[in-house]
XYZ file of C-alpha atoms in Angstrom:
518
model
C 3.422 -9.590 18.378
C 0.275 -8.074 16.950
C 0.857 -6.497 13.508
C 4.299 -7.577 12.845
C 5.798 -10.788 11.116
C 8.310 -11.293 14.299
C 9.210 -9.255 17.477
C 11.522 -7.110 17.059
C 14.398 -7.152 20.189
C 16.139 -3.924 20.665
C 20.356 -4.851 21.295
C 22.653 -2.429 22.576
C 26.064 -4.430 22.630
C 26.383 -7.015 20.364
C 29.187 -8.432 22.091
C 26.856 -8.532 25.870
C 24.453 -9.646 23.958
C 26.378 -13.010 22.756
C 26.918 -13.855 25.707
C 23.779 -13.495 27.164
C 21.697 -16.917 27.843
C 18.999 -16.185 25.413
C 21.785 -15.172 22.914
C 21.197 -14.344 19.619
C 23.270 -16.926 16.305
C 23.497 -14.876 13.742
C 24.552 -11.899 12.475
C 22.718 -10.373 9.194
C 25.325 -6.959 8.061
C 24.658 -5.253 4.632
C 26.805 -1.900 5.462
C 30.377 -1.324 7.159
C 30.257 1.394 8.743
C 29.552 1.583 12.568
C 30.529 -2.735 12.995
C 32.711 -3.501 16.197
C 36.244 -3.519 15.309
C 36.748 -7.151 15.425
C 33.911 -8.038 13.493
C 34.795 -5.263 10.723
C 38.371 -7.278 10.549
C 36.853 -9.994 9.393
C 34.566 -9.139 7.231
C 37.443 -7.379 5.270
C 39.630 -10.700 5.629
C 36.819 -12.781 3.868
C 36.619 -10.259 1.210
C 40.104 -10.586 0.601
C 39.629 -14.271 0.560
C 36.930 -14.468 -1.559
C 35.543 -11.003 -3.687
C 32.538 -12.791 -4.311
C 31.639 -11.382 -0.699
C 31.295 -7.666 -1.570
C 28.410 -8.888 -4.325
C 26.361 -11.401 -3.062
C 24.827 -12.461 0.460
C 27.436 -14.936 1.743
C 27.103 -16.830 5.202
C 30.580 -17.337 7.062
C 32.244 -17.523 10.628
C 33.569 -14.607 12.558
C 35.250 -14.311 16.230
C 33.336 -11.346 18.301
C 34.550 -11.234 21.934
C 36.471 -14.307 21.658
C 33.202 -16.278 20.769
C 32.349 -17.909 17.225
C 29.664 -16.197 15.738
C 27.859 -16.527 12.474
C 27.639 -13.751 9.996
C 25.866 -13.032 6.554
C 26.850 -10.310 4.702
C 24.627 -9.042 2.232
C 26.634 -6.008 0.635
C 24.736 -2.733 -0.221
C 27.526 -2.456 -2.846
C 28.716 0.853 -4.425
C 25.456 2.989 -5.259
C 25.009 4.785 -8.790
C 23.491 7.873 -9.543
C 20.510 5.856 -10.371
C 19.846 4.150 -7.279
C 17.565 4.413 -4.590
C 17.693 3.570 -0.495
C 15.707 0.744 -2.140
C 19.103 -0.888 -2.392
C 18.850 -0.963 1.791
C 15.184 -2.848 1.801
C 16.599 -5.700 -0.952
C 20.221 -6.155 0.863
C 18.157 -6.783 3.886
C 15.800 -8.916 2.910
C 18.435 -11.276 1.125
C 20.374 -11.171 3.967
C 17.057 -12.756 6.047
C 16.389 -14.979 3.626
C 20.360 -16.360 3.737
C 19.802 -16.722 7.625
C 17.139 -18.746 7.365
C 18.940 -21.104 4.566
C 21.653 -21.080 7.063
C 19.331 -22.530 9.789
C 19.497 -18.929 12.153
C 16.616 -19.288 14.573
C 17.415 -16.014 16.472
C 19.172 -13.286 14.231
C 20.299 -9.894 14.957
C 20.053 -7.626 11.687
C 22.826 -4.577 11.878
C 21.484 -1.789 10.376
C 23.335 0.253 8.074
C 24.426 4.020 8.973
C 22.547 6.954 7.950
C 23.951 9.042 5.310
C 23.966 12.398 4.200
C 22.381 11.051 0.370
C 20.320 7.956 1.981
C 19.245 9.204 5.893
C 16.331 6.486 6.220
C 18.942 4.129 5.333
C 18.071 2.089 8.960
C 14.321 2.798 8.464
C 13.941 1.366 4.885
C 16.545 -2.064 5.798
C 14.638 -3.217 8.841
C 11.295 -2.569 6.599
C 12.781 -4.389 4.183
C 13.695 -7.129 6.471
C 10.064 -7.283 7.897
C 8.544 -7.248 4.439
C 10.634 -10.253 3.623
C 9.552 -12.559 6.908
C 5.833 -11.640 6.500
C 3.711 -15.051 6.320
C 0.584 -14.745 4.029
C -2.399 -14.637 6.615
C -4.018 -18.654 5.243
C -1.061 -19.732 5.683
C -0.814 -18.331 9.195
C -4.369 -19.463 9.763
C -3.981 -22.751 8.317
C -0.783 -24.094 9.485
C -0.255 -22.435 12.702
C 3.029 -24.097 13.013
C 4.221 -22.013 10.152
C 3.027 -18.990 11.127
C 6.507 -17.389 11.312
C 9.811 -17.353 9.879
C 11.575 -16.302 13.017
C 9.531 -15.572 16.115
C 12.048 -12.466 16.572
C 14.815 -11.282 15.503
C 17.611 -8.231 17.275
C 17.779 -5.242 16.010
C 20.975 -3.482 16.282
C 21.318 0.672 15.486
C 25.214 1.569 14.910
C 24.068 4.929 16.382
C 22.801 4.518 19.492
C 20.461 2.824 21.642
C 18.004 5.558 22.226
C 17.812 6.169 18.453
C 17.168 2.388 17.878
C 14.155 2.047 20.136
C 12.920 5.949 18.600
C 12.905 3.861 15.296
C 11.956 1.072 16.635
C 8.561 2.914 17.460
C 8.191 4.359 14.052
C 8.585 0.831 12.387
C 6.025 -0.948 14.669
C 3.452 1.564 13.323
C 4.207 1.680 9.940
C 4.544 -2.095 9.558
C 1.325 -2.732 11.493
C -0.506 -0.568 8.567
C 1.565 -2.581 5.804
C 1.003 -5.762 7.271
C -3.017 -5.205 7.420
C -2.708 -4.066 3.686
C -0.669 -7.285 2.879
C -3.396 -9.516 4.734
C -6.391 -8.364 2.959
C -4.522 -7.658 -0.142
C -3.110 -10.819 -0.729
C -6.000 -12.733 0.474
C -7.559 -15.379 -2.091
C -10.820 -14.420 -3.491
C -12.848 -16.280 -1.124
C -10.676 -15.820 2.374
C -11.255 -11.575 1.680
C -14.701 -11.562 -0.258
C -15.963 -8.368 0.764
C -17.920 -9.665 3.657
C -14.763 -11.046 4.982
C -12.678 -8.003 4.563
C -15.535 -6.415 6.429
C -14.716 -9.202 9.312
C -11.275 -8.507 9.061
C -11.331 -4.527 9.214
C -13.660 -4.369 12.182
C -11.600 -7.063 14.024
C -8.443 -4.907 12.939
C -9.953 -1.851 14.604
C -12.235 -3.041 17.129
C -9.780 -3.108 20.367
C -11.338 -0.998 22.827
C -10.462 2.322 22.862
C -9.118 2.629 19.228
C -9.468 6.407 17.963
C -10.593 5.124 14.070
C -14.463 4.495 14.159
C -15.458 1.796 11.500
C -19.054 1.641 9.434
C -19.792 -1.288 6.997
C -22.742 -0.918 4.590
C -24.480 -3.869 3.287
C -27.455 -3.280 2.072
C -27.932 -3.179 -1.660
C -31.299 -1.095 -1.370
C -28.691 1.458 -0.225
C -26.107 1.017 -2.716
C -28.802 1.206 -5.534
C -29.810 4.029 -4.249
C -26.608 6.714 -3.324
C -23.808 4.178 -5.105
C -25.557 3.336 -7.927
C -21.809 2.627 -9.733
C -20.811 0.596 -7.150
C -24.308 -1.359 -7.482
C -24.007 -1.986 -11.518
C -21.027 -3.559 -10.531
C -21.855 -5.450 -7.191
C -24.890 -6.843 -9.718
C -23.829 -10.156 -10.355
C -21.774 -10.885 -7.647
C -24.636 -10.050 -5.275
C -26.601 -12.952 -6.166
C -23.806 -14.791 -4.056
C -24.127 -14.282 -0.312
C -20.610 -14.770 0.232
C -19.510 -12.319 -2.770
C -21.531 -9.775 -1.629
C -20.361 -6.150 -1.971
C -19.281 -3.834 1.333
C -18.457 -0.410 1.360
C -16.271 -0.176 4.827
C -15.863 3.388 6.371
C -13.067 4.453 8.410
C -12.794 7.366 9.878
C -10.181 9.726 12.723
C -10.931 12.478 14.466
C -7.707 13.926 15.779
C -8.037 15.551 19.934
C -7.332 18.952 18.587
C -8.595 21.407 15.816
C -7.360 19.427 12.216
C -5.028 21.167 10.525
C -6.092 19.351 7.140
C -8.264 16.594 6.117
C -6.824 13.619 4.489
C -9.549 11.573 2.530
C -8.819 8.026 0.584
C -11.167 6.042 -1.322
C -9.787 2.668 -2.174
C -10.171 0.009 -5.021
C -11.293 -2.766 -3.601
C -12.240 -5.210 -6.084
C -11.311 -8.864 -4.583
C -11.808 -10.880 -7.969
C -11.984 -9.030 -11.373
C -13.500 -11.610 -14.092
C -13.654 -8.884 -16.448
C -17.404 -8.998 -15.942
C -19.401 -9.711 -19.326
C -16.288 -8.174 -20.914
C -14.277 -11.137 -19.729
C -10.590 -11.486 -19.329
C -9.410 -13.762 -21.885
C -6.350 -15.546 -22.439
C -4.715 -16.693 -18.971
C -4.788 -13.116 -17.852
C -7.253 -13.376 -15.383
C -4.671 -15.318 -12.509
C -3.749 -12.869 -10.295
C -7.083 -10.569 -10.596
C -7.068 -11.084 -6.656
C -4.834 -8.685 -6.431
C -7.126 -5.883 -7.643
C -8.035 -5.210 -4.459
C -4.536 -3.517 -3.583
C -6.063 -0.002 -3.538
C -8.571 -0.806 -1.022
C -5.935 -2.859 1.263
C -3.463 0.191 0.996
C -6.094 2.752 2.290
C -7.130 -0.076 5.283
C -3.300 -0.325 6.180
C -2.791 3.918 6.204
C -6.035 4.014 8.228
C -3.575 1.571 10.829
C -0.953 3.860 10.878
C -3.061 6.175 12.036
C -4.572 4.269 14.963
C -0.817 3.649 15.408
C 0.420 6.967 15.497
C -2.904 8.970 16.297
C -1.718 12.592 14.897
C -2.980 15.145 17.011
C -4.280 17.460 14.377
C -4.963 15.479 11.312
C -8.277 14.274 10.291
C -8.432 10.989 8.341
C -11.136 9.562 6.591
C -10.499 5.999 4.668
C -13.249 4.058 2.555
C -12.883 1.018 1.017
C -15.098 -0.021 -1.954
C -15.164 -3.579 -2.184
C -17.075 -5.511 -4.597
C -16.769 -8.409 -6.896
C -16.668 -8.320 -10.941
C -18.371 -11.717 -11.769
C -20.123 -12.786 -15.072
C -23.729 -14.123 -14.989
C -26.933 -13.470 -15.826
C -27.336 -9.884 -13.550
C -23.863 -8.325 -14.211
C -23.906 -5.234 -15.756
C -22.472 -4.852 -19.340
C -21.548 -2.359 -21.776
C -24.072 0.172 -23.598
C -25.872 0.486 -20.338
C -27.033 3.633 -19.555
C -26.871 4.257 -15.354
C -26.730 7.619 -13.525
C -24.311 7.974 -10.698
C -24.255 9.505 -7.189
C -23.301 13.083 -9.293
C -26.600 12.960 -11.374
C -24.257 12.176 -14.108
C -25.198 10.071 -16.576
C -22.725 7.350 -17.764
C -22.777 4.947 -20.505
C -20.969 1.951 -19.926
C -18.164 1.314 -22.439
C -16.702 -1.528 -21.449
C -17.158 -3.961 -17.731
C -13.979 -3.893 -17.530
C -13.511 -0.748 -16.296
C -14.741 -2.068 -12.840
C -12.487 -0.138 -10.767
C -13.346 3.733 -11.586
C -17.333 2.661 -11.169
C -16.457 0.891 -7.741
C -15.334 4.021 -6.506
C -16.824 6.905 -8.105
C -19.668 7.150 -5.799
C -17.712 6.672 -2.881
C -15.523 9.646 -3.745
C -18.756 11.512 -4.721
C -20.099 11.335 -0.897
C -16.461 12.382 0.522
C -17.011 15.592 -1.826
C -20.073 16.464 -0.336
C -19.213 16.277 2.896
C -16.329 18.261 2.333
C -18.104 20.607 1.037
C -21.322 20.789 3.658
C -18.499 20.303 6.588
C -16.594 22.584 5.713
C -13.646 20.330 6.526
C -10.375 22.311 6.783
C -7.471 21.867 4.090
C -9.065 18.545 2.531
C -7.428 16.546 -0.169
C -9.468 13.772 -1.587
C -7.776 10.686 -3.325
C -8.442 7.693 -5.310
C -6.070 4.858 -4.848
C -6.204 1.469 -7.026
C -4.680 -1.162 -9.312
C -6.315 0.350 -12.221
C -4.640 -0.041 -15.361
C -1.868 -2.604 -17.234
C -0.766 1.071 -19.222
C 0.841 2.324 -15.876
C 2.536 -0.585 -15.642
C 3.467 -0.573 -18.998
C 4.138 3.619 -18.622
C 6.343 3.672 -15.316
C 6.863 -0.091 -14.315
C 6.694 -1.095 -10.384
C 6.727 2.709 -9.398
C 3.377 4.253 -8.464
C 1.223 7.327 -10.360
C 0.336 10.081 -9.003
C -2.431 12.577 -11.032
C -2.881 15.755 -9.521
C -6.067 18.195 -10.476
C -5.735 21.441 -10.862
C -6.198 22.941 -6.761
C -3.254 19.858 -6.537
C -1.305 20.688 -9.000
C -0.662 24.127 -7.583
C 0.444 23.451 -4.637
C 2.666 21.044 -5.619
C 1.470 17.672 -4.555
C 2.877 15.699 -6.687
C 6.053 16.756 -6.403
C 6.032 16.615 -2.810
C 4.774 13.036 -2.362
C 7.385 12.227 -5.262
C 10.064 13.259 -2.942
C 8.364 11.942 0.258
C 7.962 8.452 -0.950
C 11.707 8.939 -2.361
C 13.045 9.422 1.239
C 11.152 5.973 2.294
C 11.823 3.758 -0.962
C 8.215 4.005 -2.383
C 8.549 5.515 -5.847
C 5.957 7.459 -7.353
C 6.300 8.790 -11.299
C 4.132 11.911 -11.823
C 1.520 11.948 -15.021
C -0.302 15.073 -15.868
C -4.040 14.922 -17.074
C -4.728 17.339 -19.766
C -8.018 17.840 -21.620
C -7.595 15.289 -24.110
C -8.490 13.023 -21.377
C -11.432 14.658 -20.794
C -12.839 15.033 -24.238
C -11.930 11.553 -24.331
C -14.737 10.864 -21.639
C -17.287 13.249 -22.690
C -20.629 11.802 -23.680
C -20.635 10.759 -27.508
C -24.245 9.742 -27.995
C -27.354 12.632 -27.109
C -28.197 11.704 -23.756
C -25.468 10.630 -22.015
C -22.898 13.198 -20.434
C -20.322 10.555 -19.944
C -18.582 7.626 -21.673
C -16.890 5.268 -18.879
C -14.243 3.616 -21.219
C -13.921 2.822 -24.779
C -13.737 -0.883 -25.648
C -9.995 -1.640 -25.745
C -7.424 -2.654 -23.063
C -5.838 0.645 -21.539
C -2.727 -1.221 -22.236
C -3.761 -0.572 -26.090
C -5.353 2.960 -25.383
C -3.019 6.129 -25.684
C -3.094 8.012 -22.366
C -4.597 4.932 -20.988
C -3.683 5.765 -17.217
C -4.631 9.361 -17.678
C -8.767 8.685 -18.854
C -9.665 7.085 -15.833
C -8.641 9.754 -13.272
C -10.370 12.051 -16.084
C -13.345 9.732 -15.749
C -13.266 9.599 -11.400
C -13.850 14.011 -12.168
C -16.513 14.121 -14.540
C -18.469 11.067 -12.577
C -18.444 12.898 -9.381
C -18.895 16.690 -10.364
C -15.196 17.005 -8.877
C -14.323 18.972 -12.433
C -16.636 21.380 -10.730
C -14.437 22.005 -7.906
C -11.216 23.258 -9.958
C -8.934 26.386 -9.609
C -11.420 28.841 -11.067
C -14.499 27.622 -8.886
C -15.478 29.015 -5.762
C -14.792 26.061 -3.905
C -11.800 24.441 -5.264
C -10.584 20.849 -3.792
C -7.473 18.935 -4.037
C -7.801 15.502 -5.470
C -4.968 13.350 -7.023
C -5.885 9.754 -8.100
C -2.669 7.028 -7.179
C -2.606 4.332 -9.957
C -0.404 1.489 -7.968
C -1.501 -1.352 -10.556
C 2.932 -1.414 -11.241
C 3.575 -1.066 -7.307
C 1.080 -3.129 -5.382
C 2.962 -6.389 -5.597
C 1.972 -9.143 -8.700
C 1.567 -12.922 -7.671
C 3.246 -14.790 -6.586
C 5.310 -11.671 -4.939
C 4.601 -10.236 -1.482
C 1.714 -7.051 -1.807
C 4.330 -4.002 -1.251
C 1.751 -2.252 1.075
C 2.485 0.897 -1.662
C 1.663 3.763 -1.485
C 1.161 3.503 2.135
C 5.170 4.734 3.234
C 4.761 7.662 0.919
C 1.771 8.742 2.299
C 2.540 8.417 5.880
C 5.467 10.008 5.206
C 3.474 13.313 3.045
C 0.956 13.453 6.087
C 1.950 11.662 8.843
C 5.104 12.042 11.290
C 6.939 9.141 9.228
């Protein structure tokens, strides 16, 4: 079963298939089109008996090949100009979670027909209905007799067969990536402290034989010395053996020349306190979930291993740390130089996430640079700020710098994670955002944040990606320079997933599907 909440059993006649031994009881239909003619009869009879039907996921019994069968429909509905083949993902996943209430133990979900407006339509439902029967990993661990929701379900394409295992394929390898990123990214603070993320990662890609080669770094002499962000922060929290901060390296060289270099550098802070500016309030339950960036970047890092591109070189690090309060955290007025030789005065702790992964993003600079590595595109990828949320809602950011910008990337992965049903808004940094970070006091070059909430700052998404530039000498490396370099920072804090929800796995569809064969 591996990286997947339930096999997944390719059928080819649903009526041989009821009538097999090992038959299937259930079911699960959210679209008409392509259904067996006697089953499409009475679907339309109970929606003349009851309209309620075409609404709402509703469990009945219907006669296929002479044999009772049960069925829950859970209608797609008429679509608007406004929606989204998100509609496909949520009809599925209510029509799982009605099987189960209906006591199914072996369901078969029909996917819905491509269309011309919605062709992923059978890509994004059976994601949807995966993303609905994953079980949180301690509770997997825990209870092992809850470990699933249905130890597999059928999988039925209205197509054909050979285009239902083809998809099939592409499903087991983009689940396995979400499914890693909702494991470590919905992980209590102590099951994934960063030395157990490091466990879980190198477990995750330690098969033999797997193309992604995996480095952990432990050693704070090292982290005071080329992360010197990521140490301020790691401060406190390294006083605790078990909190201690990693910095986890992944890395995949593709078996011919790369055509471009994909590099992400991940958030992955596994508790945020706040630090000495602590959260106040009741707003610091859920603050597990800041490590979504970091989780996201693990779980495209899987689809990779999955898929193994032949000419794409992928590099994934994942900047894990802990923002506690005590007597060695870091706090604000301190004065600390990064990776860059930049010189940052802290403004408020915080702003954990941008120091966590500054230097990080630094080091993939430089070696893109002294590499030479072809076509790179660098990007930052975290739960950073309450003002996206508050901007754009449960879509993702993207922030594109200039080399970005004109080539269109944020466009692009706008549309990409559009085909896939993982939204992304698109936010343009301008230089107020960096004159908001420039230096205010002689001495210092930059200011890391001022000392409000960026739900309370203008532009309070924008500063930080402004922030992640001027930190790492990447402002250097514009249009005009003579070594430009594409970077684009993804603020997810609206798309990761909120407790007590299941972590989305975003941005990870959008990017597979930008760089990837998704």
């Amino acid at each position: 079963m591996g990286y997947l909440p339930c096999d997944l059993v390719p059928v080819e006649d649903l009526n041989a298939s009821l009538n097999q031994t090992d038959r299937y009881d259930t079911l699960c239909v959210i679209d008409d089109n392509g259904l067996p003619a006697a089953l499409a009869r009475d679907i339309e009879s109970q929606k003349q008996f009851d309209a309620g039907v075409a609404s709402e996921a509703s469990c009945f019994r219907c006669q296929l090949d002479a044999t009772p069968v049960r069925v829950v429909y859970s209608c797609v509905g008429e679509l608007s100009d406004f929606d989204d083949v998100r509609r496909y993902a949520e009809a599925a996943g209510c029509a799982l979670r009605r099987a189960l209430k209906a006591g199914a133990k072996y369901p078969v979900l029909v996917l819905p027909a491509s269309t011309a407006r919605f062709p992923n339509a059978p890509l994004v439902a059976l994601l949807g209905a995966l993303h609905e029967l994953y079980v949180p990993l301690q509770l997997r661990e825990d209870v092992p007799t809850r470990s699933h929701r249905f130890r597999k379900i059928g999988v039925y394409h209205p197509a054909n067969a050979q285009q239902g295992l083809d998809l099939l394929r592409l499903v087991q390898s983009l689940e396995a990536g979400r499914f890693v990123a909702r494991d470590i990214g919905g992980g209590d603070p102590e099951r994934m402290a960063p030395p157990r993320v490091a466990e879980y990662v190198l477990q995750a890609f330690g098969q033999s034989g797997s193309p992604v080669k995996v480095t952990v770094l432990d050693d704070p002499r090292v982290f005071e010395r080329d992360y010197p962000l990521f140490q301020a922060v790691n401060r406190a929290a390294g006083t605790v053996e078990r909190h201690r901060g990693r910095i986890i390296f992944l890395e995949y060289k593709p078996p011919n020349p790369a055509r471009k270099t994909v590099v992400l550098v991940g958030k992955g802070v596994t508790y945020d306190t706040g630090g000495a500016d602590i959260k106040a309030g009741g707003v610091m339950a859920g603050m597990s979930r800041d490590k979504c960036g970091a989780a996201a970047v693990a779980g495209f890092m899987k689809v990779v291993e999955q898929q193994q591109p032949a000419d794409v070189h992928a590099i994934g690090v994942l900047c894990m740390v802990r923002n506690s309060v005590g007597e060695e955290c870091y706090v604000s007025d301190e004065m600390l130089t990064s990776r860059a030789g930049v010189r940052v005065r802290v403004g408020n702790t915080d702003a954990e996430g941008r120091m966590a992964m500054a230097d990080a993003l630094c080091q993939m600079k430089e070696r893109v640079l002294k590499e030479g590595l072809p076509d790179p595109h660098l990007y930052t990828i975290a739960t950073l700020t309450g003002h996206a949320v508050l901007a754009v809602g449960n879509s993702a950011i993207v922030m594109d710098n200039g080399p970005a910008r004109a080539a269109d990337h944020g466009l692009k992965l706008q549309q990409a994670g559009e085909t896939v049903g993982d939204p992304f808004e698109i936010s343009v940094l301008r230089r107020e955002d960096f004159d908001f970070h420039k230096g205010k006091c002689y001495g210092e070059d930059v200011l890391q944040a001022n000392n409000l909430p960026s739900s309370r700052t203008p532009r309070g998404h924008q500063g930080p990606a402004a922030f992640l530039m001027l930190a790492t000498g990447l402002d250097k490396c514009g249009l005009n320079s003579s070594h430009p370099i594409k970077y684009s920072h993804l603020d997810i804090a609206g798309s990761a997933g909120d407790v007590p929800d299941t972590p989305t796995g975003s941005p990870i569809l959008a990017l597979a599907k930008a760089h990837l064969t998704c």
